[in-house]
JSON list of C-alpha atoms in Angstrom, two decimals:
[
{"chain": "A", "resi": 1, "resn": "UNK", "atom": "CA", "xyz": [19.47, 14.66, 29.69]},
{"chain": "A", "resi": 2, "resn": "UNK", "atom": "CA", "xyz": [22.35, 16.18, 27.78]},
{"chain": "A", "resi": 3, "resn": "UNK", "atom": "CA", "xyz": [21.80, 19.55, 26.12]},
{"chain": "A", "resi": 4, "resn": "UNK", "atom": "CA", "xyz": [23.41, 18.19, 22.93]},
{"chain": "A", "resi": 5, "resn": "UNK", "atom": "CA", "xyz": [20.42, 15.87, 22.40]},
{"chain": "A", "resi": 6, "resn": "UNK", "atom": "CA", "xyz": [17.83, 18.65, 22.60]},
{"chain": "A", "resi": 7, "resn": "UNK", "atom": "CA", "xyz": [16.21, 19.61, 19.29]},
{"chain": "A", "resi": 8, "resn": "UNK", "atom": "CA", "xyz": [14.97, 23.21, 19.32]},
{"chain": "A", "resi": 9, "resn": "UNK", "atom": "CA", "xyz": [13.78, 23.38, 15.72]},
{"chain": "A", "resi": 10, "resn": "UNK", "atom": "CA", "xyz": [10.15, 22.87, 16.70]},
{"chain": "A", "resi": 11, "resn": "UNK", "atom": "CA", "xyz": [10.24, 25.55, 19.42]},
{"chain": "A", "resi": 12, "resn": "UNK", "atom": "CA", "xyz": [9.30, 29.18, 18.99]},
{"chain": "A", "resi": 13, "resn": "UNK", "atom": "CA", "xyz": [11.63, 31.58, 20.80]},
{"chain": "A", "resi": 14, "resn": "UNK", "atom": "CA", "xyz": [9.91, 34.75, 21.99]},
{"chain": "A", "resi": 15, "resn": "UNK", "atom": "CA", "xyz": [12.01, 37.74, 23.03]},
{"chain": "A", "resi": 16, "resn": "UNK", "atom": "CA", "xyz": [10.11, 40.19, 25.24]},
{"chain": "A", "resi": 17, "resn": "UNK", "atom": "CA", "xyz": [11.80, 43.55, 24.98]},
{"chain": "A", "resi": 18, "resn": "UNK", "atom": "CA", "xyz": [13.20, 42.48, 21.64]},
{"chain": "A", "resi": 19, "resn": "UNK", "atom": "CA", "xyz": [13.51, 46.04, 20.33]},
{"chain": "A", "resi": 20, "resn": "UNK", "atom": "CA", "xyz": [16.33, 46.92, 22.75]},
{"chain": "A", "resi": 21, "resn": "UNK", "atom": "CA", "xyz": [19.99, 46.18, 21.95]},
{"chain": "A", "resi": 22, "resn": "UNK", "atom": "CA", "xyz": [20.25, 42.94, 23.95]},
{"chain": "A", "resi": 23, "resn": "UNK", "atom": "CA", "xyz": [16.90, 41.64, 22.77]},
{"chain": "A", "resi": 24, "resn": "UNK", "atom": "CA", "xyz": [17.59, 42.50, 19.13]},
{"chain": "A", "resi": 25, "resn": "UNK", "atom": "CA", "xyz": [20.99, 40.85, 19.34]},
{"chain": "A", "resi": 26, "resn": "UNK", "atom": "CA", "xyz": [19.66, 37.61, 20.82]},
{"chain": "A", "resi": 27, "resn": "UNK", "atom": "CA", "xyz": [16.80, 37.53, 18.31]},
{"chain": "A", "resi": 28, "resn": "UNK", "atom": "CA", "xyz": [19.33, 37.98, 15.49]},
{"chain": "A", "resi": 29, "resn": "UNK", "atom": "CA", "xyz": [21.53, 35.11, 16.65]},
{"chain": "A", "resi": 30, "resn": "UNK", "atom": "CA", "xyz": [18.66, 32.68, 17.24]},
{"chain": "A", "resi": 31, "resn": "UNK", "atom": "CA", "xyz": [17.08, 33.46, 13.86]},
{"chain": "A", "resi": 32, "resn": "UNK", "atom": "CA", "xyz": [20.45, 33.05, 12.12]},
{"chain": "A", "resi": 33, "resn": "UNK", "atom": "CA", "xyz": [20.69, 29.62, 13.76]},
{"chain": "A", "resi": 34, "resn": "UNK", "atom": "CA", "xyz": [17.45, 28.65, 12.02]},
{"chain": "A", "resi": 35, "resn": "UNK", "atom": "CA", "xyz": [15.08, 28.93, 14.98]},
{"chain": "A", "resi": 36, "resn": "UNK", "atom": "CA", "xyz": [11.60, 30.44, 14.86]},
{"chain": "A", "resi": 37, "resn": "UNK", "atom": "CA", "xyz": [11.75, 33.84, 16.56]},
{"chain": "A", "resi": 38, "resn": "UNK", "atom": "CA", "xyz": [9.07, 36.35, 17.54]},
{"chain": "A", "resi": 39, "resn": "UNK", "atom": "CA", "xyz": [10.03, 39.78, 18.84]},
{"chain": "A", "resi": 40, "resn": "UNK", "atom": "CA", "xyz": [7.84, 41.37, 21.51]},
{"chain": "A", "resi": 41, "resn": "UNK", "atom": "CA", "xyz": [7.63, 45.06, 22.30]},
{"chain": "A", "resi": 42, "resn": "UNK", "atom": "CA", "xyz": [5.36, 47.47, 24.14]},
{"chain": "A", "resi": 43, "resn": "UNK", "atom": "CA", "xyz": [3.22, 47.82, 21.04]},
{"chain": "A", "resi": 44, "resn": "UNK", "atom": "CA", "xyz": [2.48, 45.44, 18.19]},
{"chain": "A", "resi": 45, "resn": "UNK", "atom": "CA", "xyz": [3.62, 48.08, 15.70]},
{"chain": "A", "resi": 46, "resn": "UNK", "atom": "CA", "xyz": [7.08, 48.41, 17.27]},
{"chain": "A", "resi": 47, "resn": "UNK", "atom": "CA", "xyz": [7.48, 44.64, 17.48]},
{"chain": "A", "resi": 48, "resn": "UNK", "atom": "CA", "xyz": [6.45, 44.16, 13.86]},
{"chain": "A", "resi": 49, "resn": "UNK", "atom": "CA", "xyz": [8.73, 46.95, 12.65]},
{"chain": "A", "resi": 50, "resn": "UNK", "atom": "CA", "xyz": [11.74, 45.54, 14.51]},
{"chain": "A", "resi": 51, "resn": "UNK", "atom": "CA", "xyz": [11.01, 42.07, 13.13]},
{"chain": "A", "resi": 52, "resn": "UNK", "atom": "CA", "xyz": [10.71, 43.35, 9.57]},
{"chain": "A", "resi": 53, "resn": "UNK", "atom": "CA", "xyz": [14.01, 45.23, 9.87]},
{"chain": "A", "resi": 54, "resn": "UNK", "atom": "CA", "xyz": [15.80, 42.19, 11.28]},
{"chain": "A", "resi": 55, "resn": "UNK", "atom": "CA", "xyz": [14.29, 39.84, 8.68]},
{"chain": "A", "resi": 56, "resn": "UNK", "atom": "CA", "xyz": [15.61, 42.06, 5.88]},
{"chain": "A", "resi": 57, "resn": "UNK", "atom": "CA", "xyz": [19.04, 42.35, 7.50]},
{"chain": "A", "resi": 58, "resn": "UNK", "atom": "CA", "xyz": [19.66, 38.62, 7.94]},
{"chain": "A", "resi": 59, "resn": "UNK", "atom": "CA", "xyz": [17.54, 37.11, 5.16]},
{"chain": "A", "resi": 60, "resn": "UNK", "atom": "CA", "xyz": [15.41, 35.02, 7.51]},
{"chain": "A", "resi": 61, "resn": "UNK", "atom": "CA", "xyz": [11.82, 35.38, 8.66]},
{"chain": "A", "resi": 62, "resn": "UNK", "atom": "CA", "xyz": [11.31, 36.93, 12.09]},
{"chain": "A", "resi": 63, "resn": "UNK", "atom": "CA", "xyz": [7.85, 37.92, 13.30]},
{"chain": "A", "resi": 64, "resn": "UNK", "atom": "CA", "xyz": [6.81, 40.62, 15.76]},
{"chain": "A", "resi": 65, "resn": "UNK", "atom": "CA", "xyz": [4.01, 41.45, 18.15]},
{"chain": "A", "resi": 66, "resn": "UNK", "atom": "CA", "xyz": [3.39, 43.19, 21.44]},
{"chain": "A", "resi": 67, "resn": "UNK", "atom": "CA", "xyz": [4.84, 41.52, 24.52]},
{"chain": "A", "resi": 68, "resn": "UNK", "atom": "CA", "xyz": [1.61, 39.71, 25.35]},
{"chain": "A", "resi": 69, "resn": "UNK", "atom": "CA", "xyz": [1.27, 38.35, 21.82]},
{"chain": "A", "resi": 70, "resn": "UNK", "atom": "CA", "xyz": [4.88, 37.23, 21.73]},
{"chain": "A", "resi": 71, "resn": "UNK", "atom": "CA", "xyz": [4.55, 35.55, 25.15]},
{"chain": "A", "resi": 72, "resn": "UNK", "atom": "CA", "xyz": [1.48, 33.66, 23.95]},
{"chain": "A", "resi": 73, "resn": "UNK", "atom": "CA", "xyz": [3.31, 32.43, 20.82]},
{"chain": "A", "resi": 74, "resn": "UNK", "atom": "CA", "xyz": [6.58, 31.46, 22.46]},
{"chain": "A", "resi": 75, "resn": "UNK", "atom": "CA", "xyz": [7.53, 28.03, 23.75]},
{"chain": "A", "resi": 76, "resn": "UNK", "atom": "CA", "xyz": [10.69, 29.48, 25.30]},
{"chain": "A", "resi": 77, "resn": "UNK", "atom": "CA", "xyz": [10.24, 33.11, 26.35]},
{"chain": "A", "resi": 78, "resn": "UNK", "atom": "CA", "xyz": [13.18, 35.42, 27.04]},
{"chain": "A", "resi": 79, "resn": "UNK", "atom": "CA", "xyz": [12.60, 38.46, 29.25]},
{"chain": "A", "resi": 80, "resn": "UNK", "atom": "CA", "xyz": [14.96, 41.22, 28.12]},
{"chain": "A", "resi": 81, "resn": "UNK", "atom": "CA", "xyz": [13.17, 44.32, 29.42]},
{"chain": "A", "resi": 82, "resn": "UNK", "atom": "CA", "xyz": [14.37, 47.25, 31.54]},
{"chain": "A", "resi": 83, "resn": "UNK", "atom": "CA", "xyz": [14.54, 46.42, 35.24]},
{"chain": "A", "resi": 84, "resn": "UNK", "atom": "CA", "xyz": [12.14, 49.20, 36.24]},
{"chain": "A", "resi": 85, "resn": "UNK", "atom": "CA", "xyz": [9.30, 47.54, 34.30]},
{"chain": "A", "resi": 86, "resn": "UNK", "atom": "CA", "xyz": [10.25, 43.92, 35.01]},
{"chain": "A", "resi": 87, "resn": "UNK", "atom": "CA", "xyz": [7.86, 43.03, 37.81]},
{"chain": "A", "resi": 88, "resn": "UNK", "atom": "CA", "xyz": [4.85, 44.82, 36.36]},
{"chain": "A", "resi": 89, "resn": "UNK", "atom": "CA", "xyz": [5.26, 43.14, 32.97]},
{"chain": "A", "resi": 90, "resn": "UNK", "atom": "CA", "xyz": [5.62, 39.65, 34.40]},
{"chain": "A", "resi": 91, "resn": "UNK", "atom": "CA", "xyz": [2.57, 40.08, 36.63]},
{"chain": "A", "resi": 92, "resn": "UNK", "atom": "CA", "xyz": [0.53, 41.07, 33.60]},
{"chain": "A", "resi": 93, "resn": "UNK", "atom": "CA", "xyz": [1.69, 38.03, 31.58]},
{"chain": "A", "resi": 94, "resn": "UNK", "atom": "CA", "xyz": [1.34, 35.30, 34.20]},
{"chain": "A", "resi": 95, "resn": "UNK", "atom": "CA", "xyz": [-1.39, 33.58, 32.19]},
{"chain": "A", "resi": 96, "resn": "UNK", "atom": "CA", "xyz": [0.42, 33.71, 28.85]},
{"chain": "A", "resi": 97, "resn": "UNK", "atom": "CA", "xyz": [3.61, 32.37, 30.44]},
{"chain": "A", "resi": 98, "resn": "UNK", "atom": "CA", "xyz": [2.07, 29.50, 32.39]},
{"chain": "A", "resi": 99, "resn": "UNK", "atom": "CA", "xyz": [3.71, 26.14, 31.64]},
{"chain": "A", "resi": 100, "resn": "UNK", "atom": "CA", "xyz": [6.51, 27.68, 29.58]},
{"chain": "A", "resi": 101, "resn": "UNK", "atom": "CA", "xyz": [10.25, 28.01, 30.03]},
{"chain": "A", "resi": 102, "resn": "UNK", "atom": "CA", "xyz": [10.80, 31.67, 30.93]},
{"chain": "A", "resi": 103, "resn": "UNK", "atom": "CA", "xyz": [14.40, 32.86, 30.65]},
{"chain": "A", "resi": 104, "resn": "UNK", "atom": "CA", "xyz": [15.08, 35.97, 32.70]},
{"chain": "A", "resi": 105, "resn": "UNK", "atom": "CA", "xyz": [17.98, 37.95, 31.23]},
{"chain": "A", "resi": 106, "resn": "UNK", "atom": "CA", "xyz": [17.54, 41.15, 33.26]},
{"chain": "A", "resi": 107, "resn": "UNK", "atom": "CA", "xyz": [20.37, 42.78, 35.23]},
{"chain": "A", "resi": 108, "resn": "UNK", "atom": "CA", "xyz": [19.18, 45.18, 37.96]},
{"chain": "A", "resi": 109, "resn": "UNK", "atom": "CA", "xyz": [21.89, 47.83, 37.65]},
{"chain": "A", "resi": 110, "resn": "UNK", "atom": "CA", "xyz": [22.30, 51.47, 38.53]},
{"chain": "A", "resi": 111, "resn": "UNK", "atom": "CA", "xyz": [24.72, 53.99, 37.08]},
{"chain": "A", "resi": 112, "resn": "UNK", "atom": "CA", "xyz": [26.41, 57.02, 38.61]},
{"chain": "A", "resi": 113, "resn": "UNK", "atom": "CA", "xyz": [29.64, 58.96, 38.19]},
{"chain": "A", "resi": 114, "resn": "UNK", "atom": "CA", "xyz": [31.61, 55.97, 39.43]},
{"chain": "A", "resi": 115, "resn": "UNK", "atom": "CA", "xyz": [30.06, 53.64, 36.86]},
{"chain": "A", "resi": 116, "resn": "UNK", "atom": "CA", "xyz": [27.75, 50.65, 37.03]},
{"chain": "A", "resi": 117, "resn": "UNK", "atom": "CA", "xyz": [26.70, 48.96, 40.26]},
{"chain": "A", "resi": 118, "resn": "UNK", "atom": "CA", "xyz": [24.26, 46.23, 41.29]},
{"chain": "A", "resi": 119, "resn": "UNK", "atom": "CA", "xyz": [20.95, 47.36, 42.74]},
{"chain": "A", "resi": 120, "resn": "UNK", "atom": "CA", "xyz": [19.39, 45.84, 45.83]},
{"chain": "A", "resi": 121, "resn": "UNK", "atom": "CA", "xyz": [16.47, 43.57, 44.89]},
{"chain": "A", "resi": 122, "resn": "UNK", "atom": "CA", "xyz": [14.08, 42.60, 47.66]},
{"chain": "A", "resi": 123, "resn": "UNK", "atom": "CA", "xyz": [13.66, 39.07, 46.32]},
{"chain": "A", "resi": 124, "resn": "UNK", "atom": "CA", "xyz": [17.41, 38.68, 45.86]},
{"chain": "A", "resi": 125, "resn": "UNK", "atom": "CA", "xyz": [17.64, 38.99, 42.07]},
{"chain": "A", "resi": 126, "resn": "UNK", "atom": "CA", "xyz": [15.58, 39.61, 38.96]},
{"chain": "A", "resi": 127, "resn": "UNK", "atom": "CA", "xyz": [15.46, 35.86, 38.36]},
{"chain": "A", "resi": 128, "resn": "UNK", "atom": "CA", "xyz": [14.15, 35.24, 41.87]},
{"chain": "A", "resi": 129, "resn": "UNK", "atom": "CA", "xyz": [11.55, 37.94, 41.40]},
{"chain": "A", "resi": 130, "resn": "UNK", "atom": "CA", "xyz": [10.40, 36.24, 38.21]},
{"chain": "A", "resi": 131, "resn": "UNK", "atom": "CA", "xyz": [10.37, 32.86, 39.99]},
{"chain": "A", "resi": 132, "resn": "UNK", "atom": "CA", "xyz": [8.03, 34.28, 42.62]},
{"chain": "A", "resi": 133, "resn": "UNK", "atom": "CA", "xyz": [5.74, 36.08, 40.18]},
{"chain": "A", "resi": 134, "resn": "UNK", "atom": "CA", "xyz": [5.38, 33.14, 37.76]},
{"chain": "A", "resi": 135, "resn": "UNK", "atom": "CA", "xyz": [4.58, 30.06, 39.89]},
{"chain": "A", "resi": 136, "resn": "UNK", "atom": "CA", "xyz": [3.20, 28.17, 36.89]},
{"chain": "A", "resi": 137, "resn": "UNK", "atom": "CA", "xyz": [6.26, 28.83, 34.70]},
{"chain": "A", "resi": 138, "resn": "UNK", "atom": "CA", "xyz": [9.65, 27.13, 34.53]},
{"chain": "A", "resi": 139, "resn": "UNK", "atom": "CA", "xyz": [11.88, 30.10, 35.33]},
{"chain": "A", "resi": 140, "resn": "UNK", "atom": "CA", "xyz": [15.56, 30.05, 34.34]},
{"chain": "A", "resi": 141, "resn": "UNK", "atom": "CA", "xyz": [18.15, 32.83, 34.48]},
{"chain": "A", "resi": 142, "resn": "UNK", "atom": "CA", "xyz": [20.60, 33.20, 31.57]},
{"chain": "A", "resi": 143, "resn": "UNK", "atom": "CA", "xyz": [22.27, 35.53, 29.03]},
{"chain": "A", "resi": 144, "resn": "UNK", "atom": "CA", "xyz": [23.14, 38.14, 31.68]},
{"chain": "A", "resi": 145, "resn": "UNK", "atom": "CA", "xyz": [26.78, 38.64, 30.70]},
{"chain": "A", "resi": 146, "resn": "UNK", "atom": "CA", "xyz": [26.76, 38.60, 26.88]},
{"chain": "A", "resi": 147, "resn": "UNK", "atom": "CA", "xyz": [27.72, 41.81, 25.08]},
{"chain": "A", "resi": 148, "resn": "UNK", "atom": "CA", "xyz": [24.83, 43.34, 23.17]},
{"chain": "A", "resi": 149, "resn": "UNK", "atom": "CA", "xyz": [27.36, 45.03, 20.89]},
{"chain": "A", "resi": 150, "resn": "UNK", "atom": "CA", "xyz": [28.79, 41.68, 19.81]},
{"chain": "A", "resi": 151, "resn": "UNK", "atom": "CA", "xyz": [25.36, 40.07, 19.46]},
{"chain": "A", "resi": 152, "resn": "UNK", "atom": "CA", "xyz": [24.21, 42.82, 17.10]},
{"chain": "A", "resi": 153, "resn": "UNK", "atom": "CA", "xyz": [27.40, 43.12, 15.05]},
{"chain": "A", "resi": 154, "resn": "UNK", "atom": "CA", "xyz": [26.91, 41.33, 11.71]},
{"chain": "A", "resi": 155, "resn": "UNK", "atom": "CA", "xyz": [30.70, 41.21, 11.27]},
{"chain": "A", "resi": 156, "resn": "UNK", "atom": "CA", "xyz": [31.14, 39.08, 14.40]},
{"chain": "A", "resi": 157, "resn": "UNK", "atom": "CA", "xyz": [30.66, 35.47, 13.32]},
{"chain": "A", "resi": 158, "resn": "UNK", "atom": "CA", "xyz": [31.56, 33.83, 16.63]},
{"chain": "A", "resi": 159, "resn": "UNK", "atom": "CA", "xyz": [31.12, 35.15, 20.18]},
{"chain": "A", "resi": 160, "resn": "UNK", "atom": "CA", "xyz": [33.71, 33.51, 22.41]},
{"chain": "A", "resi": 161, "resn": "UNK", "atom": "CA", "xyz": [31.92, 33.41, 25.76]},
{"chain": "A", "resi": 162, "resn": "UNK", "atom": "CA", "xyz": [30.03, 31.18, 28.14]},
{"chain": "A", "resi": 163, "resn": "UNK", "atom": "CA", "xyz": [26.47, 31.73, 29.35]},
{"chain": "A", "resi": 164, "resn": "UNK", "atom": "CA", "xyz": [25.75, 30.74, 32.94]},
{"chain": "A", "resi": 165, "resn": "UNK", "atom": "CA", "xyz": [22.31, 29.13, 33.18]},
{"chain": "A", "resi": 166, "resn": "UNK", "atom": "CA", "xyz": [20.57, 29.08, 36.56]},
{"chain": "A", "resi": 167, "resn": "UNK", "atom": "CA", "xyz": [17.45, 27.20, 37.57]},
{"chain": "A", "resi": 168, "resn": "UNK", "atom": "CA", "xyz": [15.82, 24.56, 39.72]},
{"chain": "A", "resi": 169, "resn": "UNK", "atom": "CA", "xyz": [14.36, 22.52, 36.84]},
{"chain": "A", "resi": 170, "resn": "UNK", "atom": "CA", "xyz": [17.00, 20.27, 35.25]},
{"chain": "A", "resi": 171, "resn": "UNK", "atom": "CA", "xyz": [15.17, 19.79, 31.95]},
{"chain": "A", "resi": 172, "resn": "UNK", "atom": "CA", "xyz": [14.56, 23.53, 31.64]},
{"chain": "A", "resi": 173, "resn": "UNK", "atom": "CA", "xyz": [18.21, 24.44, 32.33]},
{"chain": "A", "resi": 174, "resn": "UNK", "atom": "CA", "xyz": [19.40, 21.77, 29.88]},
{"chain": "A", "resi": 175, "resn": "UNK", "atom": "CA", "xyz": [17.10, 23.29, 27.24]},
{"chain": "A", "resi": 176, "resn": "UNK", "atom": "CA", "xyz": [18.37, 26.82, 27.84]},
{"chain": "A", "resi": 177, "resn": "UNK", "atom": "CA", "xyz": [21.99, 25.57, 27.75]},
{"chain": "A", "resi": 178, "resn": "UNK", "atom": "CA", "xyz": [21.20, 24.10, 24.33]},
{"chain": "A", "resi": 179, "resn": "UNK", "atom": "CA", "xyz": [19.62, 27.40, 23.26]},
{"chain": "A", "resi": 180, "resn": "UNK", "atom": "CA", "xyz": [22.72, 29.35, 24.28]},
{"chain": "A", "resi": 181, "resn": "UNK", "atom": "CA", "xyz": [24.92, 26.92, 22.41]},
{"chain": "A", "resi": 182, "resn": "UNK", "atom": "CA", "xyz": [23.21, 27.54, 19.04]},
{"chain": "A", "resi": 183, "resn": "UNK", "atom": "CA", "xyz": [25.13, 30.85, 18.95]},
{"chain": "A", "resi": 184, "resn": "UNK", "atom": "CA", "xyz": [28.56, 30.17, 17.39]},
{"chain": "A", "resi": 185, "resn": "UNK", "atom": "CA", "xyz": [31.30, 30.35, 20.01]},
{"chain": "A", "resi": 186, "resn": "UNK", "atom": "CA", "xyz": [28.91, 30.31, 22.97]},
{"chain": "A", "resi": 187, "resn": "UNK", "atom": "CA", "xyz": [28.56, 27.51, 25.52]},
{"chain": "A", "resi": 188, "resn": "UNK", "atom": "CA", "xyz": [25.67, 27.17, 27.91]},
{"chain": "A", "resi": 189, "resn": "UNK", "atom": "CA", "xyz": [27.03, 26.19, 31.34]},
{"chain": "A", "resi": 190, "resn": "UNK", "atom": "CA", "xyz": [24.94, 25.25, 34.36]},
{"chain": "A", "resi": 191, "resn": "UNK", "atom": "CA", "xyz": [25.61, 27.85, 37.06]},
{"chain": "A", "resi": 192, "resn": "UNK", "atom": "CA", "xyz": [23.47, 26.76, 40.00]},
{"chain": "A", "resi": 193, "resn": "UNK", "atom": "CA", "xyz": [19.97, 27.17, 41.31]},
{"chain": "A", "resi": 194, "resn": "UNK", "atom": "CA", "xyz": [17.74, 30.22, 41.08]},
{"chain": "A", "resi": 195, "resn": "UNK", "atom": "CA", "xyz": [18.95, 31.40, 44.50]},
{"chain": "A", "resi": 196, "resn": "UNK", "atom": "CA", "xyz": [22.43, 31.88, 42.99]},
{"chain": "A", "resi": 197, "resn": "UNK", "atom": "CA", "xyz": [21.32, 34.32, 40.30]},
{"chain": "A", "resi": 198, "resn": "UNK", "atom": "CA", "xyz": [22.20, 37.52, 42.15]},
{"chain": "A", "resi": 199, "resn": "UNK", "atom": "CA", "xyz": [25.95, 37.27, 41.72]},
{"chain": "A", "resi": 200, "resn": "UNK", "atom": "CA", "xyz": [25.64, 36.41, 38.02]},
{"chain": "A", "resi": 201, "resn": "UNK", "atom": "CA", "xyz": [23.39, 39.40, 37.40]},
{"chain": "A", "resi": 202, "resn": "UNK", "atom": "CA", "xyz": [25.65, 41.66, 39.48]},
{"chain": "A", "resi": 203, "resn": "UNK", "atom": "CA", "xyz": [28.76, 40.49, 37.62]},
{"chain": "A", "resi": 204, "resn": "UNK", "atom": "CA", "xyz": [27.58, 42.51, 34.63]},
{"chain": "A", "resi": 205, "resn": "UNK", "atom": "CA", "xyz": [28.57, 45.67, 36.53]},
{"chain": "A", "resi": 206, "resn": "UNK", "atom": "CA", "xyz": [32.14, 44.32, 36.77]},
{"chain": "A", "resi": 207, "resn": "UNK", "atom": "CA", "xyz": [32.19, 43.51, 33.06]},
{"chain": "A", "resi": 208, "resn": "UNK", "atom": "CA", "xyz": [30.96, 47.00, 32.20]},
{"chain": "A", "resi": 209, "resn": "UNK", "atom": "CA", "xyz": [33.80, 48.43, 34.29]},
{"chain": "A", "resi": 210, "resn": "UNK", "atom": "CA", "xyz": [36.33, 46.21, 32.51]},
{"chain": "A", "resi": 211, "resn": "UNK", "atom": "CA", "xyz": [34.92, 47.17, 29.13]},
{"chain": "A", "resi": 212, "resn": "UNK", "atom": "CA", "xyz": [35.25, 50.87, 29.87]},
{"chain": "A", "resi": 213, "resn": "UNK", "atom": "CA", "xyz": [38.82, 50.51, 31.10]},
{"chain": "A", "resi": 214, "resn": "UNK", "atom": "CA", "xyz": [40.02, 48.28, 28.27]},
{"chain": "A", "resi": 215, "resn": "UNK", "atom": "CA", "xyz": [37.69, 49.47, 25.49]},
{"chain": "A", "resi": 216, "resn": "UNK", "atom": "CA", "xyz": [36.48, 45.89, 25.04]},
{"chain": "A", "resi": 217, "resn": "UNK", "atom": "CA", "xyz": [33.33, 43.76, 25.04]},
{"chain": "A", "resi": 218, "resn": "UNK", "atom": "CA", "xyz": [34.31, 41.33, 27.76]},
{"chain": "A", "resi": 219, "resn": "UNK", "atom": "CA", "xyz": [32.51, 38.08, 28.50]},
{"chain": "A", "resi": 220, "resn": "UNK", "atom": "CA", "xyz": [33.27, 35.14, 30.77]},
{"chain": "A", "resi": 221, "resn": "UNK", "atom": "CA", "xyz": [34.72, 31.67, 30.30]},
{"chain": "A", "resi": 222, "resn": "UNK", "atom": "CA", "xyz": [34.41, 28.80, 32.78]},
{"chain": "A", "resi": 223, "resn": "UNK", "atom": "CA", "xyz": [37.59, 26.70, 32.83]},
{"chain": "A", "resi": 224, "resn": "UNK", "atom": "CA", "xyz": [37.98, 22.93, 33.15]},
{"chain": "A", "resi": 225, "resn": "UNK", "atom": "CA", "xyz": [34.45, 22.20, 31.89]}
]
């Protein structure tokens, strides 16, 4: 299956943690591409408020709920929550996420005086943790290295970057590659199996370091593809 043949117009995209910068930015770009989007948050009120604000900003309808409600509504569910609440949230939503494509976008990072660094994760990565906690879901890792600043900036029409998509389910990774590619300038590129997610998540620490040095919003490009 080629990602270019995948029609996403009948899918609802849920963004858990959609009130944070990365989640808001992804929700904005998917809604602007004409997809149905629901924003999830810790409370239904916060999710609804964020959705109303985004709907007004872009002139398209976005709905909001709490994370459980958004997970139940979504066909493709993005997890864009802080690392420290990642495992607990996914455990609580195992039922709502069963049978669905779950896209883990979380980077387990720490910060100190020397900058950002990758945290040790017992399972190997956030994506692997999700894979273990959601045995009935089709877990994919993606969107780890895309600048939230660029995603949220209404003046940025095209984001020139690639999104590495990791997973063990070919149809699911093809679908998430197609989802990434609805954002102008972005390509979804297969990056390996779930076991290879650690280095992609950790790479975000390197990009943060580059951004601080060069005052930029760096992404990645895969050559010769």
